[in-house]
Amino acid sequence: MIVGVLALQGGIEEHVKALEALGVQTRKVRVPKDLDGLDGIVIPGGESTVMDKLARTFCVAEPLAALIREGLPVFATCAGLIYLAQKLENPARGQQTLGVLDVVVRRNAFGTQRESFDTTVDVAWDGASFEGVQASFIRAPIVTECGAVQAIGVLKTGEVVGVRQGNIVALSFHPEETGDYRIHQAWLDLIGKQAELAI
Ligand code: GLN
């Protein structure tokens, strides 16, 4: 199994470290040819406006969106969730997204960098359930409207901070920053199950 990490900007190394700790081969993705033959891709946190600009500059945005529409599994955190969303409540001027995840997202929903916080989140979907996932919220977004997705993580205050749409798992927060790799593992298990079904 080879899992790509979109490596344009942001918390790339943290995801590479997480995936390697779980025994998975990784490849940094910057240009279209890096997408060849991947079993899944991680879209890290960072700054979604910069990620968008660089992805268009390197011509990787369109082929990436096409592959995801065809079923390429994705695990996204924070800016990654923003970048996947069909619609942003508060996009920056000219900001584009891949538009492959059926949600509306509000960027910076908890305020500025100074209002960042760590907490625990319970995350669950059919066949997987994790209590108290260690989560860093850094200028984090929230999901304000869910289309054909399942809410898999909700804060005690009611905000939706995790969604799943088939093999897309997207979180507002960063488990890769805290070393709690249970969601990475669960997403890898989802991909593995899909590969078995395809055989
Ligand atoms: N607020 C950032 C954005 O709009 C996301 C922050 C993060 O990924 N930690 O892209």
PDB file of C-alpha atoms in Angstrom, residues 24-174:
ATOM      1  CA  VAL A  24       2.696   2.312   5.621  1.00  0.00           C
ATOM      2  CA  GLN A  25       4.824   3.448   2.676  1.00  0.00           C
ATOM      3  CA  THR A  26       4.292   7.138   1.903  1.00  0.00           C
ATOM      4  CA  ARG A  27       4.892   9.440  -1.054  1.00  0.00           C
ATOM      5  CA  LYS A  28       4.874  13.227  -1.018  1.00  0.00           C
ATOM      6  CA  VAL A  29       2.558  14.587  -3.694  1.00  0.00           C
ATOM      7  CA  ARG A  30       3.355  17.900  -5.383  1.00  0.00           C
ATOM      8  CA  VAL A  31       2.781  17.406  -9.098  1.00  0.00           C
ATOM      9  CA  PRO A  32       0.266  15.301 -11.084  1.00  0.00           C
ATOM     10  CA  LYS A  33       2.603  12.368 -11.737  1.00  0.00           C
ATOM     11  CA  ASP A  34       3.015  11.874  -7.972  1.00  0.00           C
ATOM     12  CA  LEU A  35      -0.640  10.776  -7.927  1.00  0.00           C
ATOM     13  CA  ASP A  36       0.008   7.671 -10.045  1.00  0.00           C
ATOM     14  CA  GLY A  37      -0.875   4.406  -8.342  1.00  0.00           C
ATOM     15  CA  LEU A  38      -1.750   5.757  -4.898  1.00  0.00           C
ATOM     16  CA  ASP A  39      -4.036   3.739  -2.614  1.00  0.00           C
ATOM     17  CA  GLY A  40      -5.083   6.849  -0.711  1.00  0.00           C
ATOM     18  CA  ILE A  41      -4.031  10.400   0.045  1.00  0.00           C
ATOM     19  CA  VAL A  42      -3.736  12.533   3.166  1.00  0.00           C
ATOM     20  CA  ILE A  43      -4.444  16.258   2.931  1.00  0.00           C
ATOM     21  CA  PRO A  44      -2.759  17.909   5.905  1.00  0.00           C
ATOM     22  CA  GLY A  45      -3.575  21.001   7.909  1.00  0.00           C
ATOM     23  CA  GLY A  46      -1.923  24.320   7.216  1.00  0.00           C
ATOM     24  CA  GLU A  47      -3.446  27.241   5.405  1.00  0.00           C
ATOM     25  CA  SER A  48      -6.144  26.305   2.914  1.00  0.00           C
ATOM     26  CA  THR A  49      -5.769  29.494   0.868  1.00  0.00           C
ATOM     27  CA  VAL A  50      -2.061  28.789   0.273  1.00  0.00           C
ATOM     28  CA  MET A  51      -2.711  25.113  -0.409  1.00  0.00           C
ATOM     29  CA  ASP A  52      -5.311  26.096  -3.003  1.00  0.00           C
ATOM     30  CA  LYS A  53      -2.993  28.542  -4.769  1.00  0.00           C
ATOM     31  CA  LEU A  54      -0.061  26.123  -4.853  1.00  0.00           C
ATOM     32  CA  ALA A  55      -2.221  23.195  -5.994  1.00  0.00           C
ATOM     33  CA  ARG A  56      -3.442  25.254  -8.935  1.00  0.00           C
ATOM     34  CA  THR A  57       0.081  26.524  -9.696  1.00  0.00           C
ATOM     35  CA  PHE A  58       1.446  22.944  -9.766  1.00  0.00           C
ATOM     36  CA  CYS A  59      -1.593  21.767 -11.805  1.00  0.00           C
ATOM     37  CA  VAL A  60      -2.373  19.106  -9.216  1.00  0.00           C
ATOM     38  CA  ALA A  61      -5.801  20.401  -8.144  1.00  0.00           C
ATOM     39  CA  GLU A  62      -7.813  19.156 -11.114  1.00  0.00           C
ATOM     40  CA  PRO A  63      -6.343  15.649 -11.364  1.00  0.00           C
ATOM     41  CA  LEU A  64      -6.596  15.255  -7.580  1.00  0.00           C
ATOM     42  CA  ALA A  65     -10.289  16.242  -7.577  1.00  0.00           C
ATOM     43  CA  ALA A  66     -10.946  13.861 -10.468  1.00  0.00           C
ATOM     44  CA  LEU A  67      -9.280  10.937  -8.667  1.00  0.00           C
ATOM     45  CA  ILE A  68     -11.234  11.621  -5.469  1.00  0.00           C
ATOM     46  CA  ARG A  69     -14.486  11.707  -7.470  1.00  0.00           C
ATOM     47  CA  GLU A  70     -13.482   8.318  -8.908  1.00  0.00           C
ATOM     48  CA  GLY A  71     -13.075   6.972  -5.362  1.00  0.00           C
ATOM     49  CA  LEU A  72      -9.490   7.662  -4.221  1.00  0.00           C
ATOM     50  CA  PRO A  73      -9.674   7.440  -0.397  1.00  0.00           C
ATOM     51  CA  VAL A  74      -8.796  10.641   1.465  1.00  0.00           C
ATOM     52  CA  PHE A  75      -7.934  11.479   5.054  1.00  0.00           C
ATOM     53  CA  ALA A  76      -7.952  15.230   5.718  1.00  0.00           C
ATOM     54  CA  THR A  77      -7.258  17.348   8.766  1.00  0.00           C
ATOM     55  CA  CYS A  78      -8.158  21.005   9.357  1.00  0.00           C
ATOM     56  CA  ALA A  79      -7.137  22.969   6.233  1.00  0.00           C
ATOM     57  CA  GLY A  80      -7.495  19.635   4.419  1.00  0.00           C
ATOM     58  CA  LEU A  81     -11.168  19.495   5.410  1.00  0.00           C
ATOM     59  CA  ILE A  82     -11.606  23.072   4.196  1.00  0.00           C
ATOM     60  CA  TYR A  83      -9.896  22.246   0.914  1.00  0.00           C
ATOM     61  CA  LEU A  84     -12.227  19.281   0.238  1.00  0.00           C
ATOM     62  CA  ALA A  85     -15.484  21.124   1.009  1.00  0.00           C
ATOM     63  CA  GLN A  86     -18.142  21.798  -1.567  1.00  0.00           C
ATOM     64  CA  LYS A  87     -18.779  25.232  -0.084  1.00  0.00           C
ATOM     65  CA  LEU A  88     -17.134  27.643   2.353  1.00  0.00           C
ATOM     66  CA  GLU A  89     -19.203  30.044   4.424  1.00  0.00           C
ATOM     67  CA  ASN A  90     -16.350  32.534   4.583  1.00  0.00           C
ATOM     68  CA  PRO A  91     -13.824  31.927   1.794  1.00  0.00           C
ATOM     69  CA  ALA A  92     -10.901  34.283   1.394  1.00  0.00           C
ATOM     70  CA  ARG A  93     -11.074  36.413  -1.741  1.00  0.00           C
ATOM     71  CA  GLY A  94     -10.634  34.144  -4.784  1.00  0.00           C
ATOM     72  CA  GLN A  95     -10.276  30.999  -2.658  1.00  0.00           C
ATOM     73  CA  GLN A  96     -11.231  27.767  -4.415  1.00  0.00           C
ATOM     74  CA  THR A  97     -11.777  24.283  -3.031  1.00  0.00           C
ATOM     75  CA  LEU A  98     -11.785  20.808  -4.561  1.00  0.00           C
ATOM     76  CA  GLY A  99     -15.558  20.651  -3.966  1.00  0.00           C
ATOM     77  CA  VAL A 100     -15.679  16.879  -3.444  1.00  0.00           C
ATOM     78  CA  LEU A 101     -17.067  16.679   0.114  1.00  0.00           C
ATOM     79  CA  ASP A 102     -20.779  17.400   0.560  1.00  0.00           C
ATOM     80  CA  VAL A 103     -20.503  19.928   3.396  1.00  0.00           C
ATOM     81  CA  VAL A 104     -20.497  23.643   4.114  1.00  0.00           C
ATOM     82  CA  VAL A 105     -17.510  24.682   6.240  1.00  0.00           C
ATOM     83  CA  ARG A 106     -16.831  27.775   8.339  1.00  0.00           C
ATOM     84  CA  ARG A 107     -13.117  28.607   8.497  1.00  0.00           C
ATOM     85  CA  ASN A 108     -11.482  29.806  11.723  1.00  0.00           C
ATOM     86  CA  ALA A 109     -14.710  29.007  13.588  1.00  0.00           C
ATOM     87  CA  PHE A 110     -13.108  29.198  17.042  1.00  0.00           C
ATOM     88  CA  GLY A 111     -11.204  32.425  16.425  1.00  0.00           C
ATOM     89  CA  THR A 112      -7.542  33.209  15.958  1.00  0.00           C
ATOM     90  CA  GLN A 113      -4.327  31.268  16.604  1.00  0.00           C
ATOM     91  CA  ARG A 114      -4.388  32.475  20.226  1.00  0.00           C
ATOM     92  CA  GLU A 115      -7.740  30.792  20.728  1.00  0.00           C
ATOM     93  CA  SER A 116      -6.323  27.410  19.717  1.00  0.00           C
ATOM     94  CA  PHE A 117      -6.943  24.606  22.196  1.00  0.00           C
ATOM     95  CA  ASP A 118      -6.464  20.911  22.867  1.00  0.00           C
ATOM     96  CA  THR A 119      -9.320  18.658  23.902  1.00  0.00           C
ATOM     97  CA  THR A 120     -10.618  15.130  23.467  1.00  0.00           C
ATOM     98  CA  VAL A 121     -13.231  14.109  20.900  1.00  0.00           C
ATOM     99  CA  ASP A 122     -15.210  10.889  20.588  1.00  0.00           C
ATOM    100  CA  VAL A 123     -15.146   9.694  16.984  1.00  0.00           C
ATOM    101  CA  ALA A 124     -17.339   6.897  15.649  1.00  0.00           C
ATOM    102  CA  TRP A 125     -18.662   5.396  12.433  1.00  0.00           C
ATOM    103  CA  ASP A 126     -20.124   1.989  11.587  1.00  0.00           C
ATOM    104  CA  GLY A 127     -17.635  -0.572  12.763  1.00  0.00           C
ATOM    105  CA  ALA A 128     -15.256   1.916  14.430  1.00  0.00           C
ATOM    106  CA  SER A 129     -15.503   3.799  17.681  1.00  0.00           C
ATOM    107  CA  PHE A 130     -12.847   5.796  19.497  1.00  0.00           C
ATOM    108  CA  GLU A 131     -13.305   7.515  22.802  1.00  0.00           C
ATOM    109  CA  GLY A 132     -11.317  10.546  23.826  1.00  0.00           C
ATOM    110  CA  VAL A 133      -9.210  11.085  20.704  1.00  0.00           C
ATOM    111  CA  GLN A 134      -6.472  13.593  21.603  1.00  0.00           C
ATOM    112  CA  ALA A 135      -7.175  16.553  19.349  1.00  0.00           C
ATOM    113  CA  SER A 136      -5.476  19.894  18.699  1.00  0.00           C
ATOM    114  CA  PHE A 137      -7.738  22.621  17.328  1.00  0.00           C
ATOM    115  CA  ILE A 138      -5.573  25.255  15.616  1.00  0.00           C
ATOM    116  CA  ARG A 139      -7.584  27.995  13.904  1.00  0.00           C
ATOM    117  CA  ALA A 140      -9.937  25.120  13.257  1.00  0.00           C
ATOM    118  CA  PRO A 141     -12.974  25.031  10.986  1.00  0.00           C
ATOM    119  CA  ILE A 142     -16.381  23.498  11.737  1.00  0.00           C
ATOM    120  CA  VAL A 143     -18.912  21.846   9.487  1.00  0.00           C
ATOM    121  CA  THR A 144     -22.055  23.977   9.487  1.00  0.00           C
ATOM    122  CA  GLU A 145     -24.124  21.963   6.990  1.00  0.00           C
ATOM    123  CA  CYS A 146     -23.890  18.240   6.316  1.00  0.00           C
ATOM    124  CA  GLY A 147     -25.117  16.938   2.961  1.00  0.00           C
ATOM    125  CA  ALA A 148     -24.686  13.249   2.142  1.00  0.00           C
ATOM    126  CA  VAL A 149     -22.049  12.732   4.819  1.00  0.00           C
ATOM    127  CA  GLN A 150     -22.052  11.136   8.251  1.00  0.00           C
ATOM    128  CA  ALA A 151     -21.065  13.297  11.236  1.00  0.00           C
ATOM    129  CA  ILE A 152     -18.429  11.197  13.017  1.00  0.00           C
ATOM    130  CA  GLY A 153     -17.179  13.705  15.577  1.00  0.00           C
ATOM    131  CA  VAL A 154     -19.235  16.266  17.490  1.00  0.00           C
ATOM    132  CA  LEU A 155     -17.971  18.480  20.327  1.00  0.00           C
ATOM    133  CA  LYS A 156     -19.876  18.579  23.626  1.00  0.00           C
ATOM    134  CA  THR A 157     -20.879  22.105  22.592  1.00  0.00           C
ATOM    135  CA  GLY A 158     -22.534  20.698  19.445  1.00  0.00           C
ATOM    136  CA  GLU A 159     -20.107  21.663  16.667  1.00  0.00           C
ATOM    137  CA  VAL A 160     -19.519  19.023  13.984  1.00  0.00           C
ATOM    138  CA  VAL A 161     -15.753  18.505  13.767  1.00  0.00           C
ATOM    139  CA  GLY A 162     -15.514  15.246  11.841  1.00  0.00           C
ATOM    140  CA  VAL A 163     -17.331  13.785   8.837  1.00  0.00           C
ATOM    141  CA  ARG A 164     -17.155  10.705   6.676  1.00  0.00           C
ATOM    142  CA  GLN A 165     -18.346  10.343   3.092  1.00  0.00           C
ATOM    143  CA  GLY A 166     -17.502   6.820   1.945  1.00  0.00           C
ATOM    144  CA  ASN A 167     -13.706   6.601   1.964  1.00  0.00           C
ATOM    145  CA  ILE A 168     -13.258  10.289   2.738  1.00  0.00           C
ATOM    146  CA  VAL A 169     -12.624  10.943   6.429  1.00  0.00           C
ATOM    147  CA  ALA A 170     -12.183  14.618   7.305  1.00  0.00           C
ATOM    148  CA  LEU A 171     -11.507  16.201  10.697  1.00  0.00           C
ATOM    149  CA  SER A 172     -11.409  19.827  11.883  1.00  0.00           C
ATOM    150  CA  PHE A 173      -8.611  18.995  14.254  1.00  0.00           C
ATOM    151  CA  HIS A 174      -5.138  17.449  14.306  1.00  0.00           C
TER     152      HIS A 174
END
